[in-house]
Amino acid sequence: MVEEGNLPINVEKLEKDEHKVGLWDCMLAPIYWLKMLAVKTHWSFVLGVVVVYGISQGLGGALSKLGTEYYMKDVQKVQPSEAQFYLGITSISWMVKPIWGLLTDVVPIFGFRRRPYFMIAGVVGVVPMLFLSMHKGLHIFLAVLSLIAGNAGVAIADVTVDACVAENSNKHQSLAADMQSLCALSSSLGALIGFSLSGILVHLIGPTGVYGLLTIPAALVFLVGILLDEARTPSFSCAQVSRKFHDASGAMWTTLKLPDVWRPCLYMYLSLALSVNIHEGTFYWYTRAETGPHFSQEFVGYKYSIGSIGSLIGAILYQYTLKDYHFRDVCFWTQLLYGLSGMLDLMQVQRWNLKLGISDYIFAVVDECIHLMIGRLRWMPLLVLSSKLCPPGIEGTFFALLMSIDNIGILTAAWGGGLLMHVLNITRTKFHNLWIAILIRNILRILTVGLLFLVPRADSNTSILPMEVSSKEGIEPLEAENIELISLINNVDDG
């Protein structure tokens, strides 16, 4: 019989088993992470984020992006500066997010505060996409109006999920970064799938056919409204809604006047507005045979899909390496890298990559991946910061206000880029001044680093709002029950 202290040990076998366990744990880490979020916040919250961010905004947004770019270029045949202007107008639906937020927070429909708005969002998203898909010779005014309506459907669904994110961020301060990571990962994965298919779909069925497919994500949003388990509000009066509108508006204005709030809001706006958007100019350049590399529709979609991988990597890097650092420190390095990475566009437009022996296809893919990875790293701390600026009781409305400020910054950048291309005479066939526009954009991005004094030195684990604001109960919601998404089977069982 072998003594207990002298039991034979196969060291090599133990090390091999430990390696297998460690590798298996790494593979299951995302599942454990999702399970942790589902347990601490509720599984319905996780599912809602995946549906809205992953399918509606990620996959649907990817199809819409490439489809709309080719729709403006090949169907409407507008100039790059005009396309930049029209695409800026289509984002107006996102600027009025506080209105959607106020409606979902204080105005129930037939006694429900969430379900009807999801259903409205689905209908508003389906109708204009069907209209665009069935009318190929549509006037530009009606086309832009339809795109605005389609974006409105996505925005209404988005603001409801944003309310849940902001509310859970206040309840679970330590999970604020994890929730934003969930949003980013869902969006990136959805965009990866969407962009992988977008080029092929645009080539096979054209931009208008892609608009027809976009009715599917909108229909799924409508389905979320059907499956939403929400207790009915028994009592409801116009006076009650009026009072809550007044209280919510007053609370928003009071919070926005705080230096700890308006200073980071100003930085978020300026960091977006100063990064003038000249994407349509570069898009027209690299899809033309005469002056650019003449990328095909399939390759453009492939390029965007690889870029989505870069965005996904950026979200993962922030989650596992940067989320506990101070917002100001992360913003400094990411904003600086954001400006420097823009020089890759300058290299390609000047064709320096060919002089280095790097083909246009490889260089474009690497450029897109780096650009979106750094862009995601730059955007993540600002999203986490926004979620921590929301006062209790009006989380959804105030978060929507912050996002609308950001969207005004995006619109400013789009129109600023369109004006810059117009001044530099960048057209469908003339791109000799495109390198100047890229250089101006990159310099403005780097100069934005000088505004970082507006960003607090807090991190994602600390509270930013003053105690007198964060301790208030805020606007009492019309319904205090938690929102839960349930399956049809559970509905039948409950019946």
Coordinates of C-alpha atoms in Angstrom, one line a residue:
M1 CA 0.0 0.0 0.0
V2 CA 1.4 3.4 -0.9
E3 CA 1.7 6.0 1.8
E4 CA -0.4 9.1 1.6
G5 CA 2.6 11.4 1.7
N6 CA 4.3 9.5 -1.2
L7 CA 1.4 9.2 -3.7
P8 CA 2.8 9.2 -7.2
I9 CA 2.0 12.4 -9.0
N10 CA 2.1 12.8 -12.8
V11 CA 3.3 16.4 -13.0
E12 CA 3.0 16.5 -16.8
K13 CA -0.6 15.3 -16.8
L14 CA -1.6 17.9 -14.1
E15 CA 0.0 20.8 -16.1
K16 CA -1.8 19.6 -19.2
D17 CA -5.1 19.4 -17.4
E18 CA -4.6 22.9 -15.9
H19 CA -3.9 24.2 -19.5
K20 CA -7.1 22.6 -20.7
V21 CA -9.2 24.1 -17.9
G22 CA -7.6 27.5 -18.4
L23 CA -8.3 27.4 -22.1
W24 CA -11.9 26.2 -21.6
D25 CA -12.5 29.0 -19.0
C26 CA -11.3 31.6 -21.5
M27 CA -13.6 30.3 -24.1
L28 CA -16.6 30.3 -21.7
A29 CA -15.6 33.7 -20.2
P30 CA -18.1 35.7 -22.4
I31 CA -20.9 33.3 -21.4
Y32 CA -20.0 33.7 -17.7
W33 CA -19.9 37.4 -18.2
L34 CA -23.4 37.5 -19.8
K35 CA -24.7 35.2 -17.1
M36 CA -23.4 37.6 -14.4
L37 CA -25.0 40.6 -16.1
A38 CA -28.3 38.6 -16.5
V39 CA -28.3 37.6 -12.8
K40 CA -27.4 41.1 -11.4
T41 CA -29.6 43.2 -13.8
H42 CA -32.1 40.6 -15.1
W43 CA -31.9 38.5 -18.2
S44 CA -34.5 40.6 -20.0
F45 CA -32.2 43.6 -19.9
V46 CA -29.5 41.7 -21.6
L47 CA -31.9 40.3 -24.2
G48 CA -33.3 43.8 -24.9
V49 CA -29.8 45.2 -25.5
V50 CA -28.9 42.5 -27.9
V51 CA -32.1 42.9 -29.9
V52 CA -31.9 46.7 -30.2
Y53 CA -28.2 47.2 -30.4
G54 CA -27.2 44.0 -32.1
I55 CA -30.0 43.4 -34.7
S56 CA -31.7 46.8 -35.2
Q57 CA -28.7 49.1 -34.9
G58 CA -25.8 46.8 -35.6
L59 CA -26.9 44.6 -38.4
G60 CA -29.6 46.9 -39.7
G61 CA -27.3 49.9 -39.4
A62 CA -24.6 48.2 -41.4
L63 CA -27.0 47.3 -44.3
S64 CA -28.4 50.9 -44.2
K65 CA -24.9 52.5 -44.2
L66 CA -23.6 50.9 -47.4
G67 CA -27.0 50.8 -49.1
T68 CA -27.5 54.6 -48.5
E69 CA -24.0 55.5 -49.7
Y70 CA -24.6 53.7 -53.0
Y71 CA -28.2 55.0 -53.1
M72 CA -26.9 58.6 -53.0
K73 CA -24.0 57.9 -55.4
D74 CA -25.6 55.7 -58.0
V75 CA -29.4 56.2 -57.7
Q76 CA -29.7 59.9 -56.7
K77 CA -26.3 60.8 -58.3
V78 CA -25.6 63.7 -56.0
Q79 CA -22.2 65.3 -55.3
P80 CA -20.1 64.2 -52.3
S81 CA -20.8 67.5 -50.4
E82 CA -24.5 67.2 -51.1
A83 CA -24.5 63.6 -50.0
Q84 CA -22.8 64.7 -46.8
F85 CA -25.4 67.3 -46.3
Y86 CA -28.4 65.0 -46.9
L87 CA -27.0 62.3 -44.7
G88 CA -26.6 64.8 -41.9
I89 CA -30.2 65.8 -42.2
T90 CA -31.3 62.1 -41.8
S91 CA -29.8 62.2 -38.3
I92 CA -32.3 64.8 -37.1
S93 CA -34.4 61.9 -35.7
W94 CA -31.6 61.2 -33.2
M95 CA -31.4 64.8 -32.1
V96 CA -34.9 64.8 -30.7
K97 CA -34.2 61.8 -28.5
P98 CA -35.2 63.8 -25.3
I99 CA -38.7 64.0 -26.8
W100 CA -38.9 60.3 -27.2
G101 CA -37.4 59.9 -23.7
L102 CA -40.0 62.2 -22.1
L103 CA -42.8 60.4 -23.9
T104 CA -41.7 57.0 -22.8
D105 CA -41.0 58.2 -19.2
V106 CA -44.1 60.1 -18.4
V107 CA -46.8 59.4 -21.1
P108 CA -48.3 56.0 -21.0
I109 CA -50.5 54.8 -23.9
F110 CA -53.5 52.7 -22.9
G111 CA -51.8 52.3 -19.5
F112 CA -48.4 51.1 -20.8
R113 CA -45.2 53.1 -20.8
R114 CA -42.9 50.8 -22.9
R115 CA -44.8 48.3 -25.1
P116 CA -46.6 50.8 -27.3
Y117 CA -43.4 52.8 -28.1
F118 CA -41.6 49.6 -29.2
M119 CA -44.6 48.8 -31.5
I120 CA -44.7 52.4 -32.8
A121 CA -41.0 52.2 -33.4
G122 CA -41.5 49.0 -35.4
V123 CA -44.2 50.5 -37.6
V124 CA -42.3 53.8 -38.1
G125 CA -39.3 51.7 -39.2
V126 CA -41.2 49.3 -41.6
V127 CA -43.3 51.8 -43.6
P128 CA -40.5 54.1 -45.0
M129 CA -38.2 51.2 -45.8
L130 CA -41.0 49.6 -47.8
F131 CA -41.7 52.9 -49.5
L132 CA -38.0 53.4 -50.5
S133 CA -37.7 49.8 -51.8
M134 CA -40.8 50.1 -54.0
H135 CA -40.0 53.5 -55.6
K136 CA -36.7 53.5 -57.5
G137 CA -37.1 57.0 -59.1
L138 CA -38.0 58.8 -55.9
H139 CA -37.3 62.5 -55.6
I140 CA -34.4 63.3 -53.3
F141 CA -36.8 65.2 -50.9
L142 CA -39.0 62.2 -50.4
A143 CA -36.0 59.9 -50.2
V144 CA -34.5 62.0 -47.4
L145 CA -37.8 62.3 -45.6
S146 CA -38.2 58.5 -45.7
L147 CA -34.7 58.0 -44.3
I148 CA -35.5 60.5 -41.5
A149 CA -38.6 58.4 -40.6
G150 CA -36.7 55.2 -40.7
N151 CA -34.1 56.6 -38.3
A152 CA -36.9 57.8 -36.1
G153 CA -38.0 54.2 -35.7
V154 CA -34.6 53.1 -34.6
A155 CA -34.2 56.1 -32.3
I156 CA -37.5 55.5 -30.5
A157 CA -36.4 51.9 -29.8
D158 CA -33.0 53.0 -28.8
V159 CA -34.1 55.5 -26.2
T160 CA -36.1 52.9 -24.4
V161 CA -33.1 50.6 -24.0
D162 CA -30.9 53.6 -23.1
A163 CA -33.3 54.3 -20.2
C164 CA -32.7 50.7 -18.9
V165 CA -29.0 51.1 -19.3
A166 CA -28.9 54.4 -17.4
E167 CA -31.2 53.1 -14.7
N168 CA -29.1 50.0 -14.1
S169 CA -25.9 52.0 -14.2
N170 CA -27.2 54.0 -11.2
K171 CA -28.4 50.9 -9.4
H172 CA -25.2 49.0 -10.1
Q173 CA -22.4 51.5 -10.2
S174 CA -19.6 48.9 -10.6
L175 CA -21.4 47.4 -13.7
A176 CA -21.7 50.7 -15.6
A177 CA -18.7 49.9 -17.8
D178 CA -19.9 46.3 -18.3
M179 CA -23.3 47.5 -19.5
Q180 CA -21.8 49.9 -22.1
S181 CA -19.4 47.0 -23.1
L182 CA -22.5 44.8 -23.7
C183 CA -24.0 47.5 -25.9
A184 CA -20.8 48.0 -27.8
L185 CA -20.2 44.3 -28.2
S186 CA -23.7 43.6 -29.4
S187 CA -23.5 46.5 -31.9
S188 CA -20.1 45.4 -33.2
L189 CA -21.1 41.8 -33.7
G190 CA -24.3 42.8 -35.4
A191 CA -22.3 45.3 -37.6
L192 CA -19.8 42.6 -38.4
I193 CA -22.5 40.3 -39.8
G194 CA -24.3 43.1 -41.5
F195 CA -21.2 44.5 -43.3
S196 CA -20.2 41.0 -44.3
L197 CA -23.4 40.7 -46.2
S198 CA -24.0 44.3 -47.3
G199 CA -21.6 44.4 -50.3
I200 CA -23.0 41.2 -51.7
L201 CA -26.6 42.3 -51.2
V202 CA -26.0 45.7 -52.7
H203 CA -24.5 44.0 -55.7
L204 CA -27.3 41.4 -56.1
I205 CA -30.4 43.4 -55.3
G206 CA -29.3 47.0 -55.3
P207 CA -29.7 49.7 -52.7
T208 CA -33.4 49.8 -52.9
G209 CA -33.6 46.0 -52.4
V210 CA -31.5 46.4 -49.3
Y211 CA -34.1 48.9 -48.0
G212 CA -36.7 46.2 -48.4
L213 CA -34.6 43.8 -46.2
L214 CA -34.4 46.5 -43.5
T215 CA -38.0 46.0 -42.7
I216 CA -37.0 42.8 -40.9
P217 CA -35.1 44.5 -38.0
A218 CA -37.9 46.9 -37.7
A219 CA -40.4 44.1 -37.5
L220 CA -38.4 42.5 -34.7
V221 CA -38.6 45.7 -32.7
F222 CA -42.3 45.5 -33.1
L223 CA -42.2 42.0 -31.8
V224 CA -40.3 43.2 -28.7
G225 CA -43.3 45.4 -28.0
I226 CA -45.6 42.4 -28.2
L227 CA -43.5 40.3 -25.9
L228 CA -42.8 43.0 -23.3
D229 CA -44.3 42.1 -19.9
E230 CA -45.3 45.3 -18.3
A231 CA -47.9 46.0 -15.6
R232 CA -50.7 48.3 -16.7
T233 CA -51.0 51.6 -15.0
P234 CA -54.5 51.7 -13.4
S235 CA -54.8 55.5 -13.0
F236 CA -53.7 58.1 -15.5
S237 CA -54.6 61.8 -16.0
C238 CA -53.5 64.6 -18.2
A239 CA -52.8 66.7 -15.2
Q240 CA -50.4 64.0 -13.9
V241 CA -48.6 63.9 -17.2
S242 CA -48.4 67.7 -17.4
R243 CA -46.9 67.8 -13.9
K244 CA -44.4 65.1 -14.7
F245 CA -43.4 66.9 -17.9
H246 CA -42.8 70.1 -15.8
D247 CA -40.9 68.2 -13.1
A248 CA -38.7 66.3 -15.6
S249 CA -37.9 69.5 -17.5
G250 CA -37.0 71.3 -14.3
A251 CA -34.8 68.4 -13.1
M252 CA -33.0 68.2 -16.4
W253 CA -32.3 71.9 -16.5
T254 CA -31.1 71.9 -12.9
T255 CA -28.8 69.0 -13.6
L256 CA -27.5 70.4 -16.8
K257 CA -26.4 73.7 -15.1
L258 CA -24.1 71.8 -12.8
P259 CA -20.4 72.3 -13.7
D260 CA -19.8 68.6 -13.3
V261 CA -22.4 68.0 -16.0
W262 CA -22.2 70.8 -18.6
R263 CA -18.4 70.7 -18.8
P264 CA -18.1 67.0 -20.0
C265 CA -21.2 67.6 -22.2
L266 CA -19.4 70.5 -23.9
Y267 CA -16.3 68.4 -24.4
M268 CA -18.4 65.6 -26.0
Y269 CA -20.0 68.0 -28.4
L270 CA -16.8 69.8 -29.4
S271 CA -14.8 66.5 -29.8
L272 CA -17.4 65.3 -32.3
A273 CA -18.0 68.6 -34.1
L274 CA -14.3 69.4 -34.6
S275 CA -13.7 66.1 -36.3
V276 CA -15.2 67.2 -39.6
N277 CA -16.8 64.3 -41.5
I278 CA -15.5 64.0 -45.1
H279 CA -16.3 60.3 -45.5
E280 CA -18.4 60.8 -48.6
G281 CA -15.5 62.4 -50.3
T282 CA -13.2 59.4 -49.6
F283 CA -16.0 57.0 -50.5
Y284 CA -16.6 58.6 -53.9
W285 CA -12.8 58.6 -54.5
Y286 CA -12.1 55.0 -53.7
T287 CA -15.1 53.7 -55.7
R288 CA -14.2 55.5 -59.0
A289 CA -12.0 53.9 -61.6
E290 CA -10.4 57.0 -63.0
T291 CA -8.9 58.5 -59.9
G292 CA -9.1 56.0 -57.1
P293 CA -8.5 52.3 -56.6
H294 CA -12.1 51.5 -57.8
F295 CA -13.2 49.2 -55.0
S296 CA -16.1 47.0 -55.8
Q297 CA -19.3 46.9 -53.8
E298 CA -18.4 43.5 -52.4
F299 CA -15.0 44.7 -51.3
V300 CA -16.4 47.9 -49.7
G301 CA -18.7 45.7 -47.6
Y302 CA -15.8 43.4 -46.8
K303 CA -13.7 46.4 -45.7
Y304 CA -16.5 47.6 -43.4
S305 CA -16.9 44.1 -41.9
I306 CA -13.2 43.9 -41.1
G307 CA -13.6 47.4 -39.6
S308 CA -16.3 46.0 -37.4
I309 CA -13.8 43.5 -36.0
G310 CA -11.6 46.4 -35.1
S311 CA -14.5 48.0 -33.3
L312 CA -15.2 44.8 -31.5
I313 CA -11.5 44.6 -30.5
G314 CA -11.7 48.1 -29.2
A315 CA -14.7 47.3 -27.0
I316 CA -12.9 44.2 -25.6
L317 CA -9.8 46.2 -24.9
Y318 CA -11.7 48.8 -23.1
Q319 CA -13.6 46.2 -21.1
Y320 CA -10.5 44.3 -19.9
T321 CA -7.8 46.9 -19.8
L322 CA -9.1 50.5 -19.7
K323 CA -12.4 50.7 -17.9
D324 CA -10.9 51.4 -14.5
Y325 CA -8.7 54.3 -15.6
H326 CA -9.7 57.9 -15.2
F327 CA -11.9 59.2 -18.0
R328 CA -9.5 62.1 -18.8
D329 CA -6.5 59.8 -19.1
V330 CA -8.2 57.4 -21.5
C331 CA -9.7 60.3 -23.6
F332 CA -6.2 61.9 -23.9
W333 CA -4.5 58.9 -25.4
T334 CA -7.5 57.8 -27.5
Q335 CA -8.1 61.2 -28.9
L336 CA -4.4 61.7 -29.8
L337 CA -4.3 58.3 -31.5
Y338 CA -7.6 59.1 -33.3
G339 CA -6.0 62.1 -34.9
L340 CA -2.7 60.3 -35.8
S341 CA -4.6 57.3 -37.3
G342 CA -6.3 59.7 -39.7
M343 CA -3.0 60.1 -41.4
L344 CA -3.5 56.7 -42.9
D345 CA -6.2 58.2 -45.1
L346 CA -3.8 60.8 -46.3
M347 CA -1.2 58.1 -47.2
Q348 CA -3.7 56.3 -49.3
V349 CA -5.1 59.3 -51.1
Q350 CA -1.6 60.4 -51.9
R351 CA -0.9 56.7 -53.0
W352 CA 2.2 56.5 -50.6
N353 CA 1.1 53.0 -49.8
L354 CA 1.9 51.9 -53.4
K355 CA 5.4 53.4 -53.1
L356 CA 5.8 51.3 -49.9
G357 CA 4.7 48.2 -51.8
I358 CA 1.4 47.8 -50.0
S359 CA -1.7 47.2 -52.2
D360 CA -4.7 49.4 -51.9
Y361 CA -6.9 46.5 -50.8
I362 CA -4.6 45.5 -47.9
F363 CA -4.0 49.1 -46.8
A364 CA -7.7 50.0 -46.9
V365 CA -8.7 47.0 -44.7
V366 CA -5.9 47.8 -42.2
D367 CA -6.9 51.5 -42.2
E368 CA -10.6 50.7 -41.6
C369 CA -9.8 48.3 -38.8
I370 CA -7.4 50.7 -36.9
H371 CA -9.7 53.6 -37.4
L372 CA -12.8 51.9 -35.9
M373 CA -10.8 50.2 -33.1
I374 CA -9.5 53.6 -31.9
G375 CA -12.8 55.2 -32.6
R376 CA -14.5 52.7 -30.3
L377 CA -11.8 53.1 -27.6
R378 CA -12.4 56.9 -27.8
W379 CA -16.2 56.6 -27.6
M380 CA -16.5 54.0 -24.8
P381 CA -15.4 56.2 -21.9
L382 CA -17.7 59.0 -23.1
L383 CA -20.7 56.6 -23.1
V384 CA -19.8 55.4 -19.6
L385 CA -19.4 59.0 -18.5
S386 CA -22.8 59.9 -20.0
S387 CA -24.5 57.1 -18.1
K388 CA -23.1 58.4 -14.8
L389 CA -24.3 61.9 -15.4
C390 CA -28.0 60.9 -15.3
P391 CA -30.0 61.9 -12.2
P392 CA -32.3 59.3 -10.6
G393 CA -35.9 59.2 -11.9
I394 CA -35.2 60.7 -15.4
E395 CA -32.3 58.4 -16.4
G396 CA -33.8 57.7 -19.8
T397 CA -34.7 61.2 -20.7
F398 CA -31.5 62.7 -19.5
F399 CA -29.4 60.1 -21.2
A400 CA -31.3 60.8 -24.4
L401 CA -30.5 64.5 -23.9
L402 CA -26.8 63.7 -23.7
M403 CA -27.0 61.5 -26.8
S404 CA -28.9 64.2 -28.7
I405 CA -26.1 66.7 -27.8
D406 CA -23.6 64.1 -29.3
N407 CA -25.8 63.8 -32.4
I408 CA -25.8 67.5 -32.8
G409 CA -22.0 67.3 -32.7
I410 CA -22.1 64.6 -35.4
L411 CA -24.5 66.7 -37.6
T412 CA -22.1 69.7 -37.1
A413 CA -19.2 67.5 -38.3
A414 CA -21.2 66.2 -41.3
W415 CA -22.2 69.7 -42.4
G416 CA -18.8 71.1 -41.7
G417 CA -17.2 68.4 -43.8
G418 CA -19.7 69.0 -46.6
L419 CA -18.9 72.7 -46.5
L420 CA -15.2 72.0 -46.5
M421 CA -15.5 69.7 -49.5
H422 CA -17.6 72.4 -51.3
V423 CA -15.0 75.1 -50.6
L424 CA -12.1 72.8 -51.8
N425 CA -14.2 71.9 -55.0
I426 CA -14.2 68.2 -54.2
T427 CA -16.9 66.7 -56.6
R428 CA -17.8 63.3 -58.1
T429 CA -14.9 63.6 -60.6
K430 CA -12.4 66.1 -58.9
F431 CA -10.4 64.9 -55.9
H432 CA -7.2 66.9 -56.2
N433 CA -7.8 68.8 -53.0
L434 CA -9.1 65.8 -51.0
W435 CA -5.7 65.4 -49.2
I436 CA -6.1 69.0 -47.9
A437 CA -9.5 68.2 -46.4
I438 CA -8.0 65.1 -44.7
L439 CA -5.1 67.0 -43.3
I440 CA -7.4 69.7 -41.9
R441 CA -9.6 67.1 -40.3
N442 CA -6.6 65.3 -38.6
I443 CA -5.2 68.6 -37.2
L444 CA -8.6 69.5 -35.7
R445 CA -8.8 66.1 -34.1
I446 CA -5.4 66.5 -32.4
L447 CA -6.2 70.1 -31.3
T448 CA -9.2 68.7 -29.4
V449 CA -6.8 67.3 -26.8
G450 CA -6.5 70.8 -25.5
L451 CA -10.1 70.7 -24.3
L452 CA -9.6 67.7 -22.0
F453 CA -9.7 70.0 -18.9
L454 CA -13.5 69.8 -19.3
V455 CA -13.5 66.0 -18.6
P456 CA -13.5 65.0 -14.9
R457 CA -10.7 62.9 -13.4
A458 CA -13.3 60.3 -12.1
D459 CA -13.5 56.7 -13.2
S460 CA -16.3 54.3 -13.9
N461 CA -16.4 53.1 -10.3
T462 CA -17.1 56.5 -8.7
S463 CA -20.1 58.8 -8.6
I464 CA -19.8 62.1 -10.5
L465 CA -23.1 63.8 -9.6
P466 CA -23.2 65.8 -6.3
M467 CA -24.8 64.0 -3.4
E468 CA -27.7 66.3 -3.3
V469 CA -28.6 65.3 -6.9
S470 CA -27.7 61.6 -6.9
S471 CA -29.5 61.0 -3.5
K472 CA -32.8 62.5 -4.8
E473 CA -35.5 60.1 -5.9
G474 CA -36.2 62.5 -8.9
I475 CA -39.3 62.1 -11.0
E476 CA -41.5 59.3 -9.7
P477 CA -42.3 57.0 -12.6
L478 CA -45.8 56.2 -13.5
E479 CA -45.0 52.6 -13.0
A480 CA -42.4 51.2 -10.7
E481 CA -42.4 47.6 -11.8
N482 CA -39.3 46.2 -13.5
I483 CA -39.6 45.7 -17.3
E484 CA -39.2 42.1 -18.3
L485 CA -39.1 40.6 -21.7
I486 CA -40.8 37.2 -21.7
S487 CA -41.4 34.4 -24.2
L488 CA -44.7 33.4 -25.7
I489 CA -44.4 30.2 -23.7
N490 CA -44.3 32.0 -20.4
N491 CA -47.3 34.1 -21.5
V492 CA -49.3 30.9 -22.1
D493 CA -48.2 29.4 -18.8
D494 CA -49.2 32.4 -16.9
G495 CA -52.6 32.3 -18.5

